[in-house]
XYZ file of C-alpha atoms in Angstrom:
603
model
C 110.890 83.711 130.360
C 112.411 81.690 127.293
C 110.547 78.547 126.688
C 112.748 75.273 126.055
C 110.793 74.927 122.931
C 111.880 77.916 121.553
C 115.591 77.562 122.886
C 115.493 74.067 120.834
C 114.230 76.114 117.380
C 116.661 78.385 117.758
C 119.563 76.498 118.205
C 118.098 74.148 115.145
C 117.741 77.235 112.825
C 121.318 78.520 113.378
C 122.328 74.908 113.186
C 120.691 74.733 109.526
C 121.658 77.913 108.246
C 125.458 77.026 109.648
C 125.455 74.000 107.762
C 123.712 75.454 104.712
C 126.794 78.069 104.507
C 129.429 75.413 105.132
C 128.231 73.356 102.125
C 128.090 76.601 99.858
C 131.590 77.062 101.363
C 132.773 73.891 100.754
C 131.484 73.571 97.501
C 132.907 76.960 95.904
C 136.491 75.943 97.609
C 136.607 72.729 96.074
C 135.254 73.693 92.459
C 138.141 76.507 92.668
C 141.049 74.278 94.012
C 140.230 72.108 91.510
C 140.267 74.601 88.355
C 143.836 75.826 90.662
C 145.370 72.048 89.651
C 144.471 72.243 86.310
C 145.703 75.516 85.737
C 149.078 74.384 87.181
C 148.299 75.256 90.622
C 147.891 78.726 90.112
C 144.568 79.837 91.557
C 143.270 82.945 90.377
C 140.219 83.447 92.207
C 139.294 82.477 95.993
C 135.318 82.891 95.856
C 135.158 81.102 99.620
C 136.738 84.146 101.038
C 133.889 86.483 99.240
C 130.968 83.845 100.852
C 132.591 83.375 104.383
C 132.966 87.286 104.624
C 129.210 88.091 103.338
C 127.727 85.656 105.333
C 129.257 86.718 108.571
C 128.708 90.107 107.782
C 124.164 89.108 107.106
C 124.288 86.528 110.269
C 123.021 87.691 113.636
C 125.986 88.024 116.455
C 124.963 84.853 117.776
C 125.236 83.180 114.799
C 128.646 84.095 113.886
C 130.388 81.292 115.762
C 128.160 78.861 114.099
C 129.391 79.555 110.605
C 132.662 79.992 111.564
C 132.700 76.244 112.833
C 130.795 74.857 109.943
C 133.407 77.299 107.164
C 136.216 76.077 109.100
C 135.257 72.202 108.845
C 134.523 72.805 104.925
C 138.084 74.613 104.306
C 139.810 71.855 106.314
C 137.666 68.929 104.198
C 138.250 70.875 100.903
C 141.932 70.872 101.097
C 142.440 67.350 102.088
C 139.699 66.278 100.015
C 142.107 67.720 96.804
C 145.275 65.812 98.646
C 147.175 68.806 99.930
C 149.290 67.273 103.366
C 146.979 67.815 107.033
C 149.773 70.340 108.405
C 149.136 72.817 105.253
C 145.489 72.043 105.070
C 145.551 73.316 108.609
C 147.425 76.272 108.034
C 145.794 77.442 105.029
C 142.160 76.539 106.988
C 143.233 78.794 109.649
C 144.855 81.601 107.308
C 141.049 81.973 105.942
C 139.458 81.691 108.822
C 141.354 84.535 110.497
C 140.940 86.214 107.503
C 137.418 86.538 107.636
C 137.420 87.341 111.349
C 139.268 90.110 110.956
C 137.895 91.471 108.068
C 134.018 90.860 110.302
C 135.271 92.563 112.931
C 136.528 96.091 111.454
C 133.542 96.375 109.300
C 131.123 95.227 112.522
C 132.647 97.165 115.767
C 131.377 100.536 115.396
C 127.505 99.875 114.213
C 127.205 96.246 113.824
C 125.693 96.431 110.367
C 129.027 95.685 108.215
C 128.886 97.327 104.501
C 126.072 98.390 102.365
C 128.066 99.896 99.357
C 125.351 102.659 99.083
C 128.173 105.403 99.750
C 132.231 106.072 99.941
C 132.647 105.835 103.338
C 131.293 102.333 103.320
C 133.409 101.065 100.365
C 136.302 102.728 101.860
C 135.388 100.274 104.872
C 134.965 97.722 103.546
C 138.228 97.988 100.787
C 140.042 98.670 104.219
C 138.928 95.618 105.841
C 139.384 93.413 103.106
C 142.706 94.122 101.957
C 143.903 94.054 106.068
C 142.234 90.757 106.429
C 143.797 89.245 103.211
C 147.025 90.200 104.192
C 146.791 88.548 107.522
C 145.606 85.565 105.570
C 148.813 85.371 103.072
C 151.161 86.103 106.010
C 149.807 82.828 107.935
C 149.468 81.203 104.340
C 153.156 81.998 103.564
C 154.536 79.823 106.481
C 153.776 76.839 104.202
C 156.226 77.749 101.820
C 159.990 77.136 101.756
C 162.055 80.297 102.759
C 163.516 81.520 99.701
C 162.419 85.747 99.343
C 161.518 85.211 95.447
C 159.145 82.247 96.134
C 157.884 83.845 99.434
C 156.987 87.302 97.986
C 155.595 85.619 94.561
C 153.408 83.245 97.100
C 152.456 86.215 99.440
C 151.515 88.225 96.540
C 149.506 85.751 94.910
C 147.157 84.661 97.822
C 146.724 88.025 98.330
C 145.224 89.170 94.995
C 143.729 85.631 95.041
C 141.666 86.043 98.410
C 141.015 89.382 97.607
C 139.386 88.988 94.354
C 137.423 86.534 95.862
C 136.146 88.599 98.200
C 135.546 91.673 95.826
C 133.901 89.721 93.173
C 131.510 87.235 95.737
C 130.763 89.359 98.574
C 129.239 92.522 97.152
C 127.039 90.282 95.575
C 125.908 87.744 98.240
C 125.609 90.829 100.770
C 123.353 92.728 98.221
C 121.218 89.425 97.251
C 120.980 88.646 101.042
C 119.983 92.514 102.691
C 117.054 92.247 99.691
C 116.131 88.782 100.629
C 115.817 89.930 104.517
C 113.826 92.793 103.397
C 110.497 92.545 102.126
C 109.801 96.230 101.656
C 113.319 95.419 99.017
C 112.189 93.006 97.430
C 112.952 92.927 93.990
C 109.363 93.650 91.678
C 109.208 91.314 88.615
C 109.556 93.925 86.087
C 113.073 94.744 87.684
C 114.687 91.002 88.007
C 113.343 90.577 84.144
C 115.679 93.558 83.560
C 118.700 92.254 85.626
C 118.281 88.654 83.987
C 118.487 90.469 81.010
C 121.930 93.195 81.573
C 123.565 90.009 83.376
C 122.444 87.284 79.954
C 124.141 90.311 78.029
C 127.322 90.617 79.996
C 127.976 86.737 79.859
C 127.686 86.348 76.238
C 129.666 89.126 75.812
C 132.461 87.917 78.202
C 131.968 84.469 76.772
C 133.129 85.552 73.587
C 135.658 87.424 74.648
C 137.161 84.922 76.890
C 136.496 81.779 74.523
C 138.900 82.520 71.365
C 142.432 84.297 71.380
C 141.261 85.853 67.315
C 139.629 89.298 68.420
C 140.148 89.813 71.840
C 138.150 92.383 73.012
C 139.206 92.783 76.173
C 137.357 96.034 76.787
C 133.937 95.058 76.011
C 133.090 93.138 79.049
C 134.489 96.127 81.184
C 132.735 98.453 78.437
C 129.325 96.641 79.359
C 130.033 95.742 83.536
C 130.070 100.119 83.650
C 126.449 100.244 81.485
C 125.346 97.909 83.663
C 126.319 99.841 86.649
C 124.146 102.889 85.645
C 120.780 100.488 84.630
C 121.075 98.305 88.489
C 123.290 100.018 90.489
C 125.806 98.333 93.514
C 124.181 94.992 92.229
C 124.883 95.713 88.361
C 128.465 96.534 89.191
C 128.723 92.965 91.806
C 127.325 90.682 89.364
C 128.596 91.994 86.126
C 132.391 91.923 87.550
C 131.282 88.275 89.345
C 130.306 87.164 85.948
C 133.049 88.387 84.099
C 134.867 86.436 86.678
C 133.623 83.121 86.473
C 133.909 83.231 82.659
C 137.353 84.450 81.997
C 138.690 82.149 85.162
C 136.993 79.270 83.839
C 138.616 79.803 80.424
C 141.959 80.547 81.582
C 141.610 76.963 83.477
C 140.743 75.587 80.250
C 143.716 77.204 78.644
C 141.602 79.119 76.247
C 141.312 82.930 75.811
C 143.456 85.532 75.323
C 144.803 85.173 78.520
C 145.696 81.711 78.621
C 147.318 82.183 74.645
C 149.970 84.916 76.281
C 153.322 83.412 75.769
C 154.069 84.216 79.871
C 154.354 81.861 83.317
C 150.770 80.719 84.644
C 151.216 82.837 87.562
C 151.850 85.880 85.458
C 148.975 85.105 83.067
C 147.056 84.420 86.737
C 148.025 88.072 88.052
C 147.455 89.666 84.955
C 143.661 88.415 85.081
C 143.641 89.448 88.312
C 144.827 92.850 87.673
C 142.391 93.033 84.691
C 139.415 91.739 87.258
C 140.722 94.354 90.239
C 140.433 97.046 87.746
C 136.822 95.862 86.591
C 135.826 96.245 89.971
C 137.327 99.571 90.734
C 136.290 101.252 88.325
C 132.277 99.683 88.902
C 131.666 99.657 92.005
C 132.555 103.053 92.999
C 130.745 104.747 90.697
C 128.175 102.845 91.180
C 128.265 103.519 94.881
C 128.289 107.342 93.963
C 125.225 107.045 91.700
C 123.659 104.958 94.289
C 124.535 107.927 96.736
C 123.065 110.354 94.446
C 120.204 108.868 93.957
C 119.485 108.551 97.910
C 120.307 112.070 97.857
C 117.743 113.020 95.201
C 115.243 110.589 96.935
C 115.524 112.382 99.829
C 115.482 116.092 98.604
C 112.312 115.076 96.380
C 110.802 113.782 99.686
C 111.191 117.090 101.412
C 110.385 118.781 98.108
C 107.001 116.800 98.579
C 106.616 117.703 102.715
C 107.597 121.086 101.387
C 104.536 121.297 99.310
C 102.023 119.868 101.802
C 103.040 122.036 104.525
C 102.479 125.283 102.136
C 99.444 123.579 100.877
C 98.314 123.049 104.427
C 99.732 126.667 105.834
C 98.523 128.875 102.608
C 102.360 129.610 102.142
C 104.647 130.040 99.328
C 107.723 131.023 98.177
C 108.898 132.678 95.951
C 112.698 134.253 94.024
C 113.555 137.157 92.717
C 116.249 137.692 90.257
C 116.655 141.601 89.696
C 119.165 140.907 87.486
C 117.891 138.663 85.063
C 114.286 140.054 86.053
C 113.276 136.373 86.732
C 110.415 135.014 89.407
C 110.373 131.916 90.860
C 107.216 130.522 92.299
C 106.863 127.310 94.404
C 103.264 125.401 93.743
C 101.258 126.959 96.338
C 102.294 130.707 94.941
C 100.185 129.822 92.146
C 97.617 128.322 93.834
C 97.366 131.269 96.037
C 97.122 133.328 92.607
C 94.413 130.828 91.121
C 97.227 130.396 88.020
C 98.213 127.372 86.432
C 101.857 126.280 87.101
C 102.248 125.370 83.326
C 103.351 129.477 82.258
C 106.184 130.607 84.605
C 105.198 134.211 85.690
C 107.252 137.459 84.954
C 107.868 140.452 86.951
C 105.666 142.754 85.130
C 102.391 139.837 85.352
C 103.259 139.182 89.226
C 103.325 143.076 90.402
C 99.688 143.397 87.964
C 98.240 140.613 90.072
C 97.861 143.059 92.512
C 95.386 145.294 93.171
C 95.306 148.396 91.556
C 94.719 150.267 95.027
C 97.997 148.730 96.799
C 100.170 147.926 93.809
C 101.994 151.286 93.962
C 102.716 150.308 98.019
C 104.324 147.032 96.487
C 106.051 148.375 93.904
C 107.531 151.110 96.689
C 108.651 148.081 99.062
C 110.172 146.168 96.544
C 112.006 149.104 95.288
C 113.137 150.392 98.948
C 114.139 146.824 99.783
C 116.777 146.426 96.417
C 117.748 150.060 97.138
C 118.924 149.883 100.795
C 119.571 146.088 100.164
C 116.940 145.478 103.516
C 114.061 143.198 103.854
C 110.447 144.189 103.663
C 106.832 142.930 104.669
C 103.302 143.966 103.668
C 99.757 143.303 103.368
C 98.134 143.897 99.987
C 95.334 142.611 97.470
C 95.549 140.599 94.886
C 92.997 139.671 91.730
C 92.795 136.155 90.664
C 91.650 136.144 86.933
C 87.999 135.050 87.658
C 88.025 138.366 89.615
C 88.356 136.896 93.200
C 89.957 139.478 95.650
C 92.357 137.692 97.963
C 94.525 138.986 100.921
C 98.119 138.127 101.355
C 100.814 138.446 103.576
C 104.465 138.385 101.941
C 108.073 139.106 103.339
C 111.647 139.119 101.474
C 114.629 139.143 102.311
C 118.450 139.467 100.216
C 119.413 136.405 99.035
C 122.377 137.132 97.528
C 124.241 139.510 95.566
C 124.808 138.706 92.487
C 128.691 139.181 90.588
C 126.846 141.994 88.042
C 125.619 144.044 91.509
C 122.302 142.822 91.408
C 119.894 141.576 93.789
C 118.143 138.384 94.416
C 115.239 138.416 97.010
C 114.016 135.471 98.703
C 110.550 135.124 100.288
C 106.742 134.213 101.649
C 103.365 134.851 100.997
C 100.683 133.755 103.199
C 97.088 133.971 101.885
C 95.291 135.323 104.663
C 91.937 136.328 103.297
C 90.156 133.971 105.691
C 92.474 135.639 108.479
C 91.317 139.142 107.445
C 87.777 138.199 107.675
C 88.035 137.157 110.988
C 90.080 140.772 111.972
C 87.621 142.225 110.949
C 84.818 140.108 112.484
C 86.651 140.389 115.756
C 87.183 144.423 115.360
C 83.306 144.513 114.450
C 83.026 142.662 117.684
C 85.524 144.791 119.292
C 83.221 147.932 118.344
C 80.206 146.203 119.126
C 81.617 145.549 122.380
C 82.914 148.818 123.089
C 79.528 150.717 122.205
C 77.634 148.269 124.323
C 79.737 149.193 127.268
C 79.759 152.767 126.749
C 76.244 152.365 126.447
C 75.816 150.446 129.832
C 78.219 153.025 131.324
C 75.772 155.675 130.144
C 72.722 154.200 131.791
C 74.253 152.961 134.380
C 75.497 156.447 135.449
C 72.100 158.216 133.827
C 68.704 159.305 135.239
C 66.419 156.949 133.435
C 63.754 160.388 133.766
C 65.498 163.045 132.924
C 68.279 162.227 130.698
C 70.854 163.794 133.001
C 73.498 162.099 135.310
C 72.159 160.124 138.163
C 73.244 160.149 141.694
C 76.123 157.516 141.578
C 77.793 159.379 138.139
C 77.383 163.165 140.375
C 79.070 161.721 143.274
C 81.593 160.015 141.092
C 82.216 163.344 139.083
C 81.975 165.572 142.615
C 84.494 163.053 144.458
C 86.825 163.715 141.310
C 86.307 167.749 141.107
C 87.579 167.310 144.881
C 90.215 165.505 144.568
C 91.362 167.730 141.521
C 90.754 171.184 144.084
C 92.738 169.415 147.343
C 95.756 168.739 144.920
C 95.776 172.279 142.743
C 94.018 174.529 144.839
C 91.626 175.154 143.110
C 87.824 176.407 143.846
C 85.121 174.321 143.356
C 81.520 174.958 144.560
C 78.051 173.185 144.543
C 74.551 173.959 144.411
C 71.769 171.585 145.554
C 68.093 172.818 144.543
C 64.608 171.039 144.763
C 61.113 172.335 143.432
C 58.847 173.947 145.489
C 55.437 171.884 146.986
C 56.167 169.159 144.156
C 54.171 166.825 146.391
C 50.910 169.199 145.363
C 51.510 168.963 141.683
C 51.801 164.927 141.977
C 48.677 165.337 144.068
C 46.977 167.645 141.958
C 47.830 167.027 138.606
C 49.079 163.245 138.781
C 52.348 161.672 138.561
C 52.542 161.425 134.727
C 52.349 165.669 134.760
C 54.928 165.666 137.697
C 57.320 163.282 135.580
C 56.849 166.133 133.124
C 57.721 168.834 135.174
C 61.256 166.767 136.357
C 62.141 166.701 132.822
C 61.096 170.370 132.100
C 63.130 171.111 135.184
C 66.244 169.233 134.421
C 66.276 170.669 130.779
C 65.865 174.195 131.953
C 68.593 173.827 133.833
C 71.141 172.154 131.919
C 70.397 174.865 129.307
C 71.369 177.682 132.130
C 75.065 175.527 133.033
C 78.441 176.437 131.658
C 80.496 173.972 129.440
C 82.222 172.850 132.503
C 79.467 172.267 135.040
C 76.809 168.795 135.405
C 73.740 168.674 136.713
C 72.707 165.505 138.532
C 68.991 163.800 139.920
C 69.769 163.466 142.943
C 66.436 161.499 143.965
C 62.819 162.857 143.626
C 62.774 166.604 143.454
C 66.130 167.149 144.554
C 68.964 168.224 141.991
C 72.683 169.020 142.266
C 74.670 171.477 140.083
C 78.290 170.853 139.936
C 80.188 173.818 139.522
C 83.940 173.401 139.049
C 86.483 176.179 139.285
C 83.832 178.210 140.405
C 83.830 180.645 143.518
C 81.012 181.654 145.779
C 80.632 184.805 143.705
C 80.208 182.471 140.411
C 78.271 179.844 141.761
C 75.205 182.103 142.989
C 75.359 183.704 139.335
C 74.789 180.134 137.932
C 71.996 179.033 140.297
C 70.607 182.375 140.309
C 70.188 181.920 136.585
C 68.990 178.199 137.069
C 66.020 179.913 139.457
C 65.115 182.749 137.153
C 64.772 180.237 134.060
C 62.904 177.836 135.713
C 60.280 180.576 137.420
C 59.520 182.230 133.863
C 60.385 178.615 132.143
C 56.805 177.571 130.009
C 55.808 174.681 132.732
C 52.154 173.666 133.371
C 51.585 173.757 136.087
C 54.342 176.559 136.658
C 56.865 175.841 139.623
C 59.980 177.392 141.512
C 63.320 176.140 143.285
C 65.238 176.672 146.285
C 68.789 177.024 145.923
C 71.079 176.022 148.616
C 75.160 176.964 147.078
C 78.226 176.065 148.737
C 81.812 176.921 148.118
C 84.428 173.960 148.924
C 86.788 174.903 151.895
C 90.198 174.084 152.235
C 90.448 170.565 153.739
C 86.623 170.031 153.298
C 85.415 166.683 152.805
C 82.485 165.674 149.745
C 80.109 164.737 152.482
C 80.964 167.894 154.306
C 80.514 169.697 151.387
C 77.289 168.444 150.376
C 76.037 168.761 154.108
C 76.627 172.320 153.999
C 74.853 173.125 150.696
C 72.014 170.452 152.405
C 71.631 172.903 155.304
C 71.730 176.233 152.754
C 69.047 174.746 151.023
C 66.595 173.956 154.012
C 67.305 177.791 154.769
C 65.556 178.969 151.608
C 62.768 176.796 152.018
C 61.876 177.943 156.245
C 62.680 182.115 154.183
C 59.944 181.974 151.720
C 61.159 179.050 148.759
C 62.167 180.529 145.243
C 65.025 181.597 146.447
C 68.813 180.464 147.007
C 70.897 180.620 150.318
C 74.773 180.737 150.607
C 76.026 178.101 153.250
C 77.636 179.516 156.135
């Protein structure tokens, strides 16, 4: 909620600021209606219209009314104060009032910040709204005036170029004064007013003696210097040298000196001739220096990205880099030669950038360079390249066409990426990839091996079995088992100890294995008990391979010396792995109750 304090300084500040507008109004529209009586009531030059305009234009919305009131008393007191009759000091009050309304409100109703000369869209705006808001002005003016077309048209004309030199000399000036004023990051530094001071001293001693002797009128040396100033200070060089030139040659024609005031012609010619000279001051400043003004915002802006440009390739490793085939030119951006560990002071050629690579993947570069102009394509590879001190780095570029140029050559346009730290950690992570994969192959393998014997362990036999099944229900295929443990083990544990028994499981398991085709496993089972898998093998195959398992073993050199039973079974159709195994189970129990070292086919 609004304190009443606050409400009170507000209304006191706008109150101030009102009146401090109204005196600079009334003060400039006195000074020039009285130069207008002694230059026989011609005025050339209505600098009230120019203040009005610019301070409505810098004032806050809710201000506007106030300066309106206070301009409006100060026209009205100005005119009577200089004895013109209440009726036309009324009329030509209101013809510059509404003329600065109307000019506020075209320049105001789309953004609300009026005219900042800093590029042609503005000017146009603001040449727009001046010259409707003048004419308004000279149409309510001209009711004043006695109906007779010459004197009408000669009045409407005048108050127009009047008004609106007064508005195109003062405003562009009190607008630019007043934004840098409001703006502290704008503020003006020392060094820079010292060099304004300086153009705008120049420019009024050169108008002065232009404009104060009729001998050598050089007429084009204030305009000469107003367009030197323009390119040293801008919008403001090209306001204040024209508002200068102003005040000096209007003052003299007042006087009735000058080259001006010497030309044997009426007072309102010589008035609208030194307003035609003035206009054309202006337009030929103050566009141009709008369009240096825009050019410089435009370089301002692309050196700004230039500079974000740099930091993001600084940050990201990446740089570009142009390729003229034609001209057999390369372009690189900063980073390029960073990457390169070059200085950016010797511009590289085609023949020193392709050498920068390494001599094992130059040829590859050379080959996607070549196949990319040839087939007019793009291209991307990874390569090597040698800094001078000898550094290898790795790098990441891609090209694409550019453009064609008129002779049939190409122009590529691309990247490259250092990404030697990004390599490193490839290959850390592949290390770790490998390390990874070894480990588990290696926990697969002793998970799924007999920690004894070196062979596969129960779960891996049943695994393998389950899939040798699965492999013979689907294809019809045989497959057979054969389940064997060694005879009275329990005697050689007893006997000889555990650490000879352990001994004898290895011996066993190694006979075996040695006795197996390429396409069988053996398995440990648990204790004694082993289990030869026997895929694609028949009855008639299968008691070959265990018989051969039992005859190694039983001449095999073991101490102590042992023998196996052999139980063999021969998958039938529809047969389960349990039922499979049960049978062999039961074919082995058989040999052992018929005499052990022997093997017994499962019924």
């Amino acid at each position: 909620m609004t304190r009443p304090i606050d409400s009170v300084a507000r209304v006191a500040r706008s109150a101030i600021l009102s009146m401090v507008s109204g005196c600079a109004y009334f003060g400039a529209a006195f000074l020039s209606l009285t130069l207008t009586l002694g230059n026989e009531g011609i005025a050339t030059l209505w600098p009230p219209s120019g203040i009005l305009l610019a301070v409505l234009l810098l004032a806050p919305r809710e201000r506007i009314a106030w300066h309106l009131a206070t301009a409006t008393i100060a026209a009205l007191a100005a005119n009577l104060a200089i004895g013109n009759p209440p009726l036309t000091a009324i009329t030509f009050t209101c013809a510059n009032i509404c003329e600065a309304m109307l000019a506020t409100w075209m320049l105001r109703r789309d953004d609300g910040r009026g005219t900042t000369f800093l590029d042609q869209r503005d000017l146009l705006r603001f040449g727009s709204a001046t010259i409707a808001g003048t004419m308004l002005s000279a149409t309510i003016a001209m009711t004043t005036v006695p109906a007779v077309p010459y004197r009408l048209a000669m009045f409407w004309l005048s108050w127009l170029s009047t008004d609106l030199l007064g508005i195109f000399v003062v405003a562009p000036v009190v607008l630019i004064f007043g934004r840098t004023l409001y703006r502290p990051r704008g503020r003006t530094a020392p060094a820079s007013f010292a060099k304004a001071l300086a153009v705008f001293t120049a420019i009024a001693v050169i108008s002065t003696a232009t404009f104060a002797q009729s001998s050598y009128p050089p007429l084009f040396a204030p305009m000469l210097a107003v367009l030197l100033t323009v390119f040293w200070l801008g919008p403001l060089g090209a306001a204040g040298g024209v508002m200068i030139v102003a005040i000096v040659s209007v003052t003299a024609l007042a006087l009735g000196i000058g080259p001006i005031a010497q030309d044997d012609i009426a007072p309102l010619e010589r008035s609208l001739l030194l307003q035609c000279y003035l206009l054309t001051t202006f337009a030929a400043s103050l566009p141009i220096a709008t369009l240096l003004a825009a050019r410089d915002r435009l370089l301002s802006r692309l050196a700004e990205k230039m500079r974000l440009l740099e930091l993001a390739e600084s940050a990201a490793q990446v740089g570009h880099w142009r390729l003229d085939t034609g001209k057999q030119l390369v372009t690189w951006s900063q980073e390029v030669f960073r990457i390169h560990g070059l200085p950016d002071t010797v511009p590289p050629t085609l023949v020193s950038a392709l050498e920068a690579y390494h001599h094992d993947d130059r040829t590859m570069v050379t080959e996607q360079i070549e196949r990319a102009i040839a087939s007019q394509t793009g291209f991307e590879f990874r390569a090597r390249i040698v800094r001078p001190d000898g550094e290898a780095r790795h790098v990441f570029s891609r090209g694409e066409i550019d453009r064609i140029n008129s002779d049939g050559s190409i122009c590529l346009f691309g990247i490259i990426q250092d990404v030697t730290v990004q390599v490193a950690h490839e290959t850390l992570l592949n290390d770790a990839r490998l390390q990874a994969e070894e480990a588990a192959r290696l926990a697969t393998v002793m998970a799924e091996t007999d920690q004894l014997t070196g062979i596969a362990n129960r779960r891996r036999a049943l695994a393998v079995l389950d899939r040798a099944v699965s492999v013979s229900a689907a294809g019809g295929g045989p497959v057979s088992i054969a389940i064997f443990d060694i005879d009275h083990f329990k005697q050689v544990n007893d006997r000889y100890g555990h650490a000879a028994g352990d001994m004898v499981l290895q011996r066993v398991a190694h006979i075996a294995a040695a006795e197996l085709r390429k396409t069988d496993l053996i398995g440990r089972f648990g204790g004694e008990e082993f289990v030869l898998l026997l895929p694609d093998a028949t009855t008639a195959t299968a008691l070959q391979v265990a018989e051969r398992v039992r005859g190694a073993i039983e001449v095999g050199a073991l101490r102590p010396s042992v023998t196996i039973s052999v139980g063999v079974a021969e998958r039938l159709p529809g047969e389960t792995v349990e039922a499979l195994l049960r049978r062999a189970d039961q074919a082995l129990y058989v040999a052992k109750r018929e005499g052990r070292n022997t093997l017994r086919l499962a019924a």
